[in-house]
Tab-separated table of C-alpha atoms and ligand atoms in Angstrom:
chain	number	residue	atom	x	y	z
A	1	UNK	CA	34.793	-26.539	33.896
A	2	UNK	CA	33.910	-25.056	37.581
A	3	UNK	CA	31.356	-23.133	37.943
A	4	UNK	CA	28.764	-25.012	35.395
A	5	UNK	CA	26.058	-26.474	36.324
A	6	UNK	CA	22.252	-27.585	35.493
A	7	UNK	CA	20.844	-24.982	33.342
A	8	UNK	CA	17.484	-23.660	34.351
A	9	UNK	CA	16.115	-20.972	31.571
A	10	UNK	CA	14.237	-17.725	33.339
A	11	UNK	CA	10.171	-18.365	32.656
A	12	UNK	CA	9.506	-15.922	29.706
A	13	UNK	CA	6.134	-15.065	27.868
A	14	UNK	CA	7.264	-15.499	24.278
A	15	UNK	CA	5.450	-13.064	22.186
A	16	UNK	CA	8.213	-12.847	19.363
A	17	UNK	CA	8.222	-14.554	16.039
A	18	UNK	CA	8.245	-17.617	17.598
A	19	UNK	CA	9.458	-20.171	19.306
A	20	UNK	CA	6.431	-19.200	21.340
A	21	UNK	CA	4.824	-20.633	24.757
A	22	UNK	CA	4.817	-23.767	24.574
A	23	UNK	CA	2.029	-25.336	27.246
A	24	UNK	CA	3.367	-27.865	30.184
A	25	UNK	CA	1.014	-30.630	28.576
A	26	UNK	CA	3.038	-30.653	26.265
A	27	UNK	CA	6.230	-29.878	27.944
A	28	UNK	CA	5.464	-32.884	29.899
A	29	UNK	CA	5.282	-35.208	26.998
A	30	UNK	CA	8.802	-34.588	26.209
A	31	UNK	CA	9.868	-35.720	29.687
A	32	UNK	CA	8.214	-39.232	29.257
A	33	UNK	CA	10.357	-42.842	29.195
A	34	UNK	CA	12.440	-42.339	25.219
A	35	UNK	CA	11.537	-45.699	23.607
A	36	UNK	CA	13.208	-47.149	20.410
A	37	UNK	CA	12.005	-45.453	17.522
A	38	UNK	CA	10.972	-49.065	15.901
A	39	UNK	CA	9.343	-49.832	18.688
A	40	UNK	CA	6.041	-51.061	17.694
A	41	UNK	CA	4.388	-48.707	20.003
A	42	UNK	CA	6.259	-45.731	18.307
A	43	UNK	CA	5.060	-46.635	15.406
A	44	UNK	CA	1.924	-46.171	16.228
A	45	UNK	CA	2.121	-43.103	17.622
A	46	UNK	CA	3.748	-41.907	14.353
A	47	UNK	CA	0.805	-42.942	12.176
A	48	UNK	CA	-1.490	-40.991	15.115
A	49	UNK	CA	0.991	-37.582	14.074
A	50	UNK	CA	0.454	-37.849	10.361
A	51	UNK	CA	-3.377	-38.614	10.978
A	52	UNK	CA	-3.264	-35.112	13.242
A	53	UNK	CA	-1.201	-33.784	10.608
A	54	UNK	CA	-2.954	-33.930	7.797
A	55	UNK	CA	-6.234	-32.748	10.086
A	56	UNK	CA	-4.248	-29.491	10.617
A	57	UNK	CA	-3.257	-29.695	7.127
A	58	UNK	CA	-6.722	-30.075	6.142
A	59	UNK	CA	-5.354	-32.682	3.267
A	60	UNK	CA	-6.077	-36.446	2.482
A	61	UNK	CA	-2.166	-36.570	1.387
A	62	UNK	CA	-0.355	-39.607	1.940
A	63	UNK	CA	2.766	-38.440	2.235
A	64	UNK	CA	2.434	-36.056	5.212
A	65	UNK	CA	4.434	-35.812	7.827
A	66	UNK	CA	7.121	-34.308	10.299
A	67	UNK	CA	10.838	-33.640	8.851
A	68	UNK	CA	13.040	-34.488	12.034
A	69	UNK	CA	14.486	-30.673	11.593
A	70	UNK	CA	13.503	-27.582	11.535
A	71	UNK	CA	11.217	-25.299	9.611
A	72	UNK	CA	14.281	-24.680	7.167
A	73	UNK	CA	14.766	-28.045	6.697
A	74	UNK	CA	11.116	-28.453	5.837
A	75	UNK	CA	11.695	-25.532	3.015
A	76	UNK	CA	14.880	-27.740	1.710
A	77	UNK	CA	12.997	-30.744	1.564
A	78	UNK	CA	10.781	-28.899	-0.943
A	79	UNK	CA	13.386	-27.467	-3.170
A	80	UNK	CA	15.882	-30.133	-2.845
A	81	UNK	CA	13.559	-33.009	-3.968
A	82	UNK	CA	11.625	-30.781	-6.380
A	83	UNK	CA	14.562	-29.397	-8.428
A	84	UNK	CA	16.762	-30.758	-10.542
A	85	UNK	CA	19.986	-28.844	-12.228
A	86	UNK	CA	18.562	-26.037	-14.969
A	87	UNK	CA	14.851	-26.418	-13.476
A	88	UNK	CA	13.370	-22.470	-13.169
A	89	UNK	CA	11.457	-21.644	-10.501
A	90	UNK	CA	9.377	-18.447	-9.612
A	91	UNK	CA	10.084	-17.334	-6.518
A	92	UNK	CA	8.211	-14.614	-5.002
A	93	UNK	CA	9.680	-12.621	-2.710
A	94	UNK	CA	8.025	-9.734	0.077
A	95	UNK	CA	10.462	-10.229	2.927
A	96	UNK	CA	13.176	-12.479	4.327
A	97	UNK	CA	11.969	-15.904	3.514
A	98	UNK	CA	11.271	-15.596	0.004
A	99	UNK	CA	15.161	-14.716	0.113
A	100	UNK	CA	15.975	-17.772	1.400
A	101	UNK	CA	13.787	-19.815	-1.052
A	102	UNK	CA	15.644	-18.172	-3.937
A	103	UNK	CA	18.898	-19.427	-2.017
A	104	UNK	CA	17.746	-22.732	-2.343
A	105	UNK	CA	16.891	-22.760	-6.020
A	106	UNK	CA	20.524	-21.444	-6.792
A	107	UNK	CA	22.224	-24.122	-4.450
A	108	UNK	CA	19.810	-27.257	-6.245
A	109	UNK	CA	21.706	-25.615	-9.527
A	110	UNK	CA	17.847	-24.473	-10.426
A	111	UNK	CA	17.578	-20.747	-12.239
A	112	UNK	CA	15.187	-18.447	-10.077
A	113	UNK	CA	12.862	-16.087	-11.420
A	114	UNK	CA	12.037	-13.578	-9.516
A	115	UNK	CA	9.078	-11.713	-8.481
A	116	UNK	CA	9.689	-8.838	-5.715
A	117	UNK	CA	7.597	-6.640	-3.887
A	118	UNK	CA	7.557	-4.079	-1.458
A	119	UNK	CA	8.434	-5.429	2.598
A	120	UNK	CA	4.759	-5.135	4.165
A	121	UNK	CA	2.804	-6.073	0.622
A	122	UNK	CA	1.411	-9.552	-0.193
A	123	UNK	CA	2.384	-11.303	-3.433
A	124	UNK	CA	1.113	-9.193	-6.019
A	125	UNK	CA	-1.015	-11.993	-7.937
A	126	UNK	CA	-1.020	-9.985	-11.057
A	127	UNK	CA	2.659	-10.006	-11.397
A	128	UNK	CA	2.822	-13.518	-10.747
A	129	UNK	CA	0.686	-14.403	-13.463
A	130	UNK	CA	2.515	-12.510	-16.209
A	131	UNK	CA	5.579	-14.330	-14.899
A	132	UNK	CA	4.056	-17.500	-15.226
A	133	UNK	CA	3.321	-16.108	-19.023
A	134	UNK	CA	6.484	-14.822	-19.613
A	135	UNK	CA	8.216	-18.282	-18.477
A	136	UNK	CA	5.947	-21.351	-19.426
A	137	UNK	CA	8.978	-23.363	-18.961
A	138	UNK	CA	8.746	-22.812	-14.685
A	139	UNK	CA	8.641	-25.782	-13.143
A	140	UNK	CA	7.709	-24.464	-9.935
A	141	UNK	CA	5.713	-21.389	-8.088
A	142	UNK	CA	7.138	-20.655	-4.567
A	143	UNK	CA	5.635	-18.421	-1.980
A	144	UNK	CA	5.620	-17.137	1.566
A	145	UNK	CA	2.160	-17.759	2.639
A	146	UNK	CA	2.675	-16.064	5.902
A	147	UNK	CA	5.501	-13.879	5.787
A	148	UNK	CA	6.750	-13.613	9.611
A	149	UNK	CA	9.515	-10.849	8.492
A	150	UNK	CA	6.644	-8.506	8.048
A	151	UNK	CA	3.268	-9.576	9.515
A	152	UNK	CA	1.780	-10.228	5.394
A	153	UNK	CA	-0.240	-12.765	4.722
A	154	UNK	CA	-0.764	-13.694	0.940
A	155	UNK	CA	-3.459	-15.356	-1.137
A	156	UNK	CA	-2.506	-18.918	-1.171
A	157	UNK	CA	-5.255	-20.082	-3.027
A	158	UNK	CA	-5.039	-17.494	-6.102
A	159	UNK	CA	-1.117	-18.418	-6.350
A	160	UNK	CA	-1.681	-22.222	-5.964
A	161	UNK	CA	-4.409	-22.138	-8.539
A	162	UNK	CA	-2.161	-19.906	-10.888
A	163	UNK	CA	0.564	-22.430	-10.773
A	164	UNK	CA	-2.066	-25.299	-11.165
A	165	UNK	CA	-2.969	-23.367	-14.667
A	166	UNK	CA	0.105	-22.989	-16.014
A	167	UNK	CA	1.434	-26.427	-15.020
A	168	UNK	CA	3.611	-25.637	-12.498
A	169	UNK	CA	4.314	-27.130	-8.967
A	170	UNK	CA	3.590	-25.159	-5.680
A	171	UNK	CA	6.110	-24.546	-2.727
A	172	UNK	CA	4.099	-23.158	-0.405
A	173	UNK	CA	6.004	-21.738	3.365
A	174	UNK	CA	2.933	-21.890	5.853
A	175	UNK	CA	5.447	-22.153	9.029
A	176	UNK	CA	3.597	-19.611	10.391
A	177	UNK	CA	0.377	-19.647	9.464
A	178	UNK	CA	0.189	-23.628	10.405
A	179	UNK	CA	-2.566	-23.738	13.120
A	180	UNK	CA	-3.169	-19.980	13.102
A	181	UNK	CA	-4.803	-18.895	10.198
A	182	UNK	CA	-6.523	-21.351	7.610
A	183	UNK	CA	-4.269	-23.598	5.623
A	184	UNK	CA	-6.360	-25.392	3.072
A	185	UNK	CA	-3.716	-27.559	1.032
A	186	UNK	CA	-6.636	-29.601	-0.732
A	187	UNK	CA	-8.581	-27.118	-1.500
A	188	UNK	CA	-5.774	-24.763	-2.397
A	189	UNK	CA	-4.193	-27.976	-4.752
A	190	UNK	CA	-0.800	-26.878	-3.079
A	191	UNK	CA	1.976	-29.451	-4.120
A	192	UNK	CA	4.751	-29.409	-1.876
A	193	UNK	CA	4.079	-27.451	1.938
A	194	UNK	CA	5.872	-27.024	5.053
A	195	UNK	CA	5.474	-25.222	8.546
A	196	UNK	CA	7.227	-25.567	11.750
A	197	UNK	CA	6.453	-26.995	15.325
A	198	UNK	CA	7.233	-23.623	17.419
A	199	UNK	CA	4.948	-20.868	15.798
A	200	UNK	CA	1.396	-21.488	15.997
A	201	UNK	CA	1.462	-25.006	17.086
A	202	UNK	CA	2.927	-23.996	20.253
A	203	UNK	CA	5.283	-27.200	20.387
A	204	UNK	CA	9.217	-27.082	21.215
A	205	UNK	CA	11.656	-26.256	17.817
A	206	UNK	CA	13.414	-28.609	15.687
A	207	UNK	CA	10.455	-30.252	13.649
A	208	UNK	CA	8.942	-29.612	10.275
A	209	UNK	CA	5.773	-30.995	9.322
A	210	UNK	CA	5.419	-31.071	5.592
A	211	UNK	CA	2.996	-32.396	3.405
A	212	UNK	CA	2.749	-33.253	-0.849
A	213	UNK	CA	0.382	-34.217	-3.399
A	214	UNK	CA	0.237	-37.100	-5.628
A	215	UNK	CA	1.831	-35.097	-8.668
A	216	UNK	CA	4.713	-34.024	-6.161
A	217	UNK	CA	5.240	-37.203	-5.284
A	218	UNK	CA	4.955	-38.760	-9.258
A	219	UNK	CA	7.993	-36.038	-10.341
A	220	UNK	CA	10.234	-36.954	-7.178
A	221	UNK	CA	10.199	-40.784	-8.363
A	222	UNK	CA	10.840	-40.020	-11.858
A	223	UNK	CA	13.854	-37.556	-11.245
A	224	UNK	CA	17.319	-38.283	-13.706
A	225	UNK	CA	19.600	-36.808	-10.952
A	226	UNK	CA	19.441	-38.349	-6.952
A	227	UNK	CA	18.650	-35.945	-4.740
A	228	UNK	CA	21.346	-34.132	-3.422
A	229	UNK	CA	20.972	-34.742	-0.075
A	230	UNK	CA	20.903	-38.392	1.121
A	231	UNK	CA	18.977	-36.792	4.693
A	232	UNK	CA	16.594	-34.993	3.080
A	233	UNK	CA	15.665	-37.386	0.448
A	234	UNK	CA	12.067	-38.642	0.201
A	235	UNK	CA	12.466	-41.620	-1.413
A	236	UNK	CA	14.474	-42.751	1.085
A	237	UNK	CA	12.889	-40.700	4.134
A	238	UNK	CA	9.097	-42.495	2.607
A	239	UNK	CA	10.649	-46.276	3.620
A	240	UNK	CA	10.603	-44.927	7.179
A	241	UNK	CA	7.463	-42.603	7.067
A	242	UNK	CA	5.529	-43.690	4.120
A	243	UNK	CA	2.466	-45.613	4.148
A	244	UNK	CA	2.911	-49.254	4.737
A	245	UNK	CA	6.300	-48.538	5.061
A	246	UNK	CA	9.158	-51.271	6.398
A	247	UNK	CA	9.939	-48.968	9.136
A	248	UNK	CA	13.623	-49.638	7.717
A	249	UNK	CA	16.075	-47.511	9.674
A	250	UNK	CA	16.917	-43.934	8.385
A	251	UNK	CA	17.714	-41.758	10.435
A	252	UNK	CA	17.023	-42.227	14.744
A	253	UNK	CA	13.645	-40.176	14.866
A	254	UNK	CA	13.713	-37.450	17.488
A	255	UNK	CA	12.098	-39.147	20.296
A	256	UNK	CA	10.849	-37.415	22.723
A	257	UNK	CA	9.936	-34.008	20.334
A	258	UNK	CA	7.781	-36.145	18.776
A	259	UNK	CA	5.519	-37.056	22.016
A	260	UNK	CA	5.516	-33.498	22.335
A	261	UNK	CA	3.981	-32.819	18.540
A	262	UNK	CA	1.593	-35.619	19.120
A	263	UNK	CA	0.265	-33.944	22.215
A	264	UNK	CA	0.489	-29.824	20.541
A	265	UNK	CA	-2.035	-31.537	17.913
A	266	UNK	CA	-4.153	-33.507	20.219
A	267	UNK	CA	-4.454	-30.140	22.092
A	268	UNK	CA	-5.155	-28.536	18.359
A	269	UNK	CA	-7.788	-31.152	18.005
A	270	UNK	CA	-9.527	-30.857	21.168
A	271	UNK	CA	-9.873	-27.327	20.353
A	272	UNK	CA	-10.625	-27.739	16.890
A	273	UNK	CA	-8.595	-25.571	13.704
A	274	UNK	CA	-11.738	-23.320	13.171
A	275	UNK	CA	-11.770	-22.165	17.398
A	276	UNK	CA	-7.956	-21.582	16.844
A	277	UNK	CA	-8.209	-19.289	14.043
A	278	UNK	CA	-11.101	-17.353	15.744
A	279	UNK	CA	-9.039	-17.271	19.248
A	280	UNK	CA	-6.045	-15.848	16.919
A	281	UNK	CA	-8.368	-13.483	15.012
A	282	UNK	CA	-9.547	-12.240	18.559
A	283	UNK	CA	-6.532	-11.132	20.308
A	284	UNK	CA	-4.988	-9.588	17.581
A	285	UNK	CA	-8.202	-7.473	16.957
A	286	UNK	CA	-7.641	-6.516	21.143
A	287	UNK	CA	-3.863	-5.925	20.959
A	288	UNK	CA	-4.250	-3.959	17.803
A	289	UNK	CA	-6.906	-1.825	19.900
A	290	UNK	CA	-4.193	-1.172	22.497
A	291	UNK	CA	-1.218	-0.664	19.930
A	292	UNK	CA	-3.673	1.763	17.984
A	293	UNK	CA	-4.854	3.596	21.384
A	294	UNK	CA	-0.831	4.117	22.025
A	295	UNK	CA	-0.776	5.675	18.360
A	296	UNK	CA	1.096	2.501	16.791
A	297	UNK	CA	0.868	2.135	13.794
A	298	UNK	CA	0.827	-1.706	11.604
A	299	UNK	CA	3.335	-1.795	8.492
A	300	UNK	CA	0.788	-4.329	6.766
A	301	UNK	CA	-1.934	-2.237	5.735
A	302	UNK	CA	-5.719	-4.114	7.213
A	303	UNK	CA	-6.939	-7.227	5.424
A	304	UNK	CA	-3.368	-8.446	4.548
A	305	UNK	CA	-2.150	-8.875	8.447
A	306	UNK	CA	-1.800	-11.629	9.843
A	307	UNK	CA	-3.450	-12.023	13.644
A	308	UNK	CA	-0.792	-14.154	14.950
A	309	UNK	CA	2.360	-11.778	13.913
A	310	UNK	CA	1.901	-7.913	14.672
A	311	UNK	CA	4.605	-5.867	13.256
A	312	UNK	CA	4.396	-2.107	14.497
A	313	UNK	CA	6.496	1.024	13.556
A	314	UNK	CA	8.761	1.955	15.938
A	315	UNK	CA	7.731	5.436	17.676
A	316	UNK	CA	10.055	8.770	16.654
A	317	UNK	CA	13.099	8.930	18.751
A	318	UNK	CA	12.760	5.763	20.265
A	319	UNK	CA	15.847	2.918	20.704
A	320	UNK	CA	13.916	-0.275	19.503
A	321	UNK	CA	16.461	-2.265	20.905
A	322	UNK	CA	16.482	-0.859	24.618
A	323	UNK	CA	12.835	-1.198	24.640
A	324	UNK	CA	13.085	-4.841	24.545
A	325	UNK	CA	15.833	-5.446	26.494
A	326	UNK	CA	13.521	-4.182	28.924
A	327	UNK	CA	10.739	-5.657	27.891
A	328	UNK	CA	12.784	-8.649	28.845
A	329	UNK	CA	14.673	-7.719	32.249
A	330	UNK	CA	11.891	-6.273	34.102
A	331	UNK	CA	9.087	-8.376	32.545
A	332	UNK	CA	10.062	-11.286	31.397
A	333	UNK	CA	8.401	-10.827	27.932
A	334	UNK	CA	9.962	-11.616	24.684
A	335	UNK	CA	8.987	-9.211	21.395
A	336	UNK	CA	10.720	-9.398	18.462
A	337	UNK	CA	13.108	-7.051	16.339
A	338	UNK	CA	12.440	-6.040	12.556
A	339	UNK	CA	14.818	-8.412	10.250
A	340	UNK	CA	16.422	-7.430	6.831
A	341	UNK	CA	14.986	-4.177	5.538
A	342	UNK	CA	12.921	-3.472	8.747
A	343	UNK	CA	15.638	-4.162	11.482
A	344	UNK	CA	15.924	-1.137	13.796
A	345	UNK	CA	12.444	0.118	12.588
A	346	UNK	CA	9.714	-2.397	13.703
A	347	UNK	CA	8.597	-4.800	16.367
A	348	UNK	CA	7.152	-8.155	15.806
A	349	UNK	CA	4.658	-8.762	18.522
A	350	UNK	CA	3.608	-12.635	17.978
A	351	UNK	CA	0.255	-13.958	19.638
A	352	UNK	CA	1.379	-17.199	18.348
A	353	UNK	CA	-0.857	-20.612	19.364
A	354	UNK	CA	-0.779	-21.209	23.062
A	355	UNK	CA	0.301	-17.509	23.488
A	356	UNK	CA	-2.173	-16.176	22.142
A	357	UNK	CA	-4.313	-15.200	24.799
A	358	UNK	CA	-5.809	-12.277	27.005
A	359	UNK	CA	-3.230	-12.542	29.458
A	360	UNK	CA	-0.131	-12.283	26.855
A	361	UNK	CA	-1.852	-9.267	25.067
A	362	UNK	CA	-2.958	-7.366	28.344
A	363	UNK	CA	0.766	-8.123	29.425
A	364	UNK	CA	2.386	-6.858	26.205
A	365	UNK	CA	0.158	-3.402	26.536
A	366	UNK	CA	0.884	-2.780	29.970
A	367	UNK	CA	5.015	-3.612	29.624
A	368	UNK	CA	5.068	-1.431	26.286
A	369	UNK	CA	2.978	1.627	28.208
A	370	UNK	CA	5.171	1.432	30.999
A	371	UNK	CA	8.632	0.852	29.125
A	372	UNK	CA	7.790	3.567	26.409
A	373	UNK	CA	6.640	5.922	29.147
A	374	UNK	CA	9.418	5.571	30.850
A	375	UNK	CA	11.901	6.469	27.835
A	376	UNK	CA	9.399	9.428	26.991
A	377	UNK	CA	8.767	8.163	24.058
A	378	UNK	CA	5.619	10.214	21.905
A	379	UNK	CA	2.965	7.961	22.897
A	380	UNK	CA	-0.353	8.477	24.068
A	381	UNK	CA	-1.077	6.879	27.712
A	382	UNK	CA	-3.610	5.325	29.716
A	383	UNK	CA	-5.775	4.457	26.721
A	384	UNK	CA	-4.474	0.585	25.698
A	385	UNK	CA	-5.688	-1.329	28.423
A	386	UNK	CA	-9.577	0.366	28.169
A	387	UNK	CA	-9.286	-0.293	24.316
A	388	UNK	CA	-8.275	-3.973	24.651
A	389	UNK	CA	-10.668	-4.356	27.090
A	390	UNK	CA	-13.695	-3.165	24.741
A	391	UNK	CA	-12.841	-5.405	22.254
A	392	UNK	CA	-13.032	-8.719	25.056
A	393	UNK	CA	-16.295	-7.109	26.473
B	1	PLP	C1	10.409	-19.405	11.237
B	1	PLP	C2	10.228	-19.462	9.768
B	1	PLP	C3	10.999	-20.301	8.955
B	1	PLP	C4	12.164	-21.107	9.469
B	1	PLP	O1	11.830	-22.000	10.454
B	1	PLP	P1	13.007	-22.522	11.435
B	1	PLP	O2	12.277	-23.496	12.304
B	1	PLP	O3	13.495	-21.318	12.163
B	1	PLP	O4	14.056	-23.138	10.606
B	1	PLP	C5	10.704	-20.350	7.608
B	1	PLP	N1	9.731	-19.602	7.073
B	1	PLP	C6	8.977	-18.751	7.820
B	1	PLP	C7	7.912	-17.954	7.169
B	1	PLP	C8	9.210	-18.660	9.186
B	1	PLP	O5	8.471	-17.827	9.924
């Protein structure tokens, strides 16, 4: 084993589809003293996440909290507690994730109906509802709310309410929007919800915060079949998180990531969810100046993007994946790639929590302009930075 050593990662500006920057106060949380995770002072620092969680959640749910894995562990937590064999479920689908929701219908031995549309396009609400007609044996409605394959954002209170009238349950993905655009669960009567720590909530990966209402709850007690995963299970994962728990042991929480998620939503808090969604909505309006100026063009048409994930058409000509290799070398700047049906013909340009800021999109024009100049690619130049720059004056 010669040769290895520490490991000390380059300093990048993550402006992909996340993880993304993640600030040193919080960065510095993870490095403090690990104490036992029944510690009584842990404990209390647990109840202080789920109070900050259900403030970014904007719910009064009990049973709100972080899943000690990530984002995709949040999204089995939903199905896999939810479902029980021969349960059909309604899964919309507008890019990658609502794939991987219909994957875990199938694999909980559930029947998935679905309900596609185009890469780029929101749900289709219409289409929804005459599949909630056509099926009033669905159990549950599942959704992206913010599809990160694409940039789409989709009307989460239309689909929640839809479900809510044709008594079904709602799975609702908001690991993206989490922090970065408004996530109403009460309002919105969503059922079951989950996000992720490293999008807009600028913390380190490996955490899903999830949240679910009282019905939710009332059809995971009363299920015929255990749930098929002893981890994931709530009513065993509630005797360690729930309210007025035993603190009994589960599983060994993680730690230290959870001194950082306390401290990513007492940053949240200090700026308040309404300041974060405007400081999202801002940027993106100034980087989509500067994208627009170069003659970019957005795959989500306007009103359905979503500020913190900009996916742009690839110029004519131009190799998408040489571009951000040296987007990466020479500046240290992370984009990201089109997945599924887009890969090879987009970019995902996140301004995701912490990163989203003047600095990161000013950076991002200036490293595209010079990269894409460089390759000749059929761009117009010397326009991006002025047009950014209008829309912070
Ligand atoms: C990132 C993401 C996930 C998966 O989260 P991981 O933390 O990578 O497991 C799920 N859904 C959406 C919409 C995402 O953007």
């Amino acid at each position: 084993m010669s040769g290895i050593s520490t490991f000390n990662p380059p300093v990048r500006t993550l402006m992909g589809p996340g993880p993304s920057d993640v600030p040193p106060r919080v960065l510095e949380a993870l490095s403090r003293p690990t104490i036992g995770h029944l510690d009584p002072r842990f404990v209390d620092m647990m109840e202080e996440v789920k109070r900050m969680l259900q403030y970014a959640f904007m719910t009064d749910n009990a049973m709100t909290m972080p899943v000690s894995a990530p984002g995709s562990a949040g999204m089995e937590t939903c199905f896999a507690n939810l479902l029980e064999p021969g349960d059909k479920v309604i899964v919309c689908q507008n890019g990658v994730f609502g794939g991987r929701m219909k994957e875990n219908v199938i694999r909980c031995g559930g029947e998935a109906i679905m309900v596609e549309d185009e890469w780029g396009k929101v749900v289709d609400v219409q289409k929804v509802e005459d599949a909630l007609k056509a099926h009033p044996d669905a159990k549950v409605l599942a959704f992206v709310h913010a599809e990160t394959s694409t940039g789409a954002q989709s009307d989460a209170a239309t689909l929640c309410r839809l479900a809510r009238e044709h008594d079904c349950l709602s799975i609702v993905d908001a690991v993206t929007s989490l922090g970065g655009t408004p996530v109403r669960v009460d309002d919105w009567g969503a059922d079951a919800i989950y996000s992720g720590t490293q999008k807009c909530l600028s913390c380190v990966p490996g955490l899903s915060p999830v949240s679910f209402s009282e019905a939710a709850l009332e059809v995971i007690r009363k299920r015929n079949t255990p749930v098929q995963s002893w981890f994931l299970d709530l009513n065993l994962v509630m005797g360690y998180w729930g309210s007025g728990a035993q603190r009994s042991y589960h599983h060994t929480a993680p730690v230290n990531s959870l001194y950082a998620l306390h401290e990513a939503l007492c940053i949240l808090q200090e700026e308040g969810l309404e300041n974060a969604w405007a400081r999202h909505e801002k940027h993106h309006q100034a980087l989509k100046a500067g994208l627009e100026a170069m003659g970019m063009n957005f795959v989500v048409k306007e009103g359905d993007r979503l500020p913190q994930l900009n996916a742009v058409s690839v110029p004519e000509g131009v190799d998408e994946a040489a571009v951000r290799r040296a987007l990466l070398e020479d500046f240290n700047l992370e984009i990201g790639a089109g997945l599924g049906a887009l890969a090879g013909k987009v970019w995902r340009i996140g301004l995701m929590g912490h990163a989203s800021n003047q600095k990161n999109v000013l950076l991002c024009l200036s490293a595209l302009e010079a990269v894409l100049g460089q390759m000749k690619a059929p761009i117009a130049k010397g326009a991006a930075l002025d047009a950014a720059m209008a829309i912070y004056a």
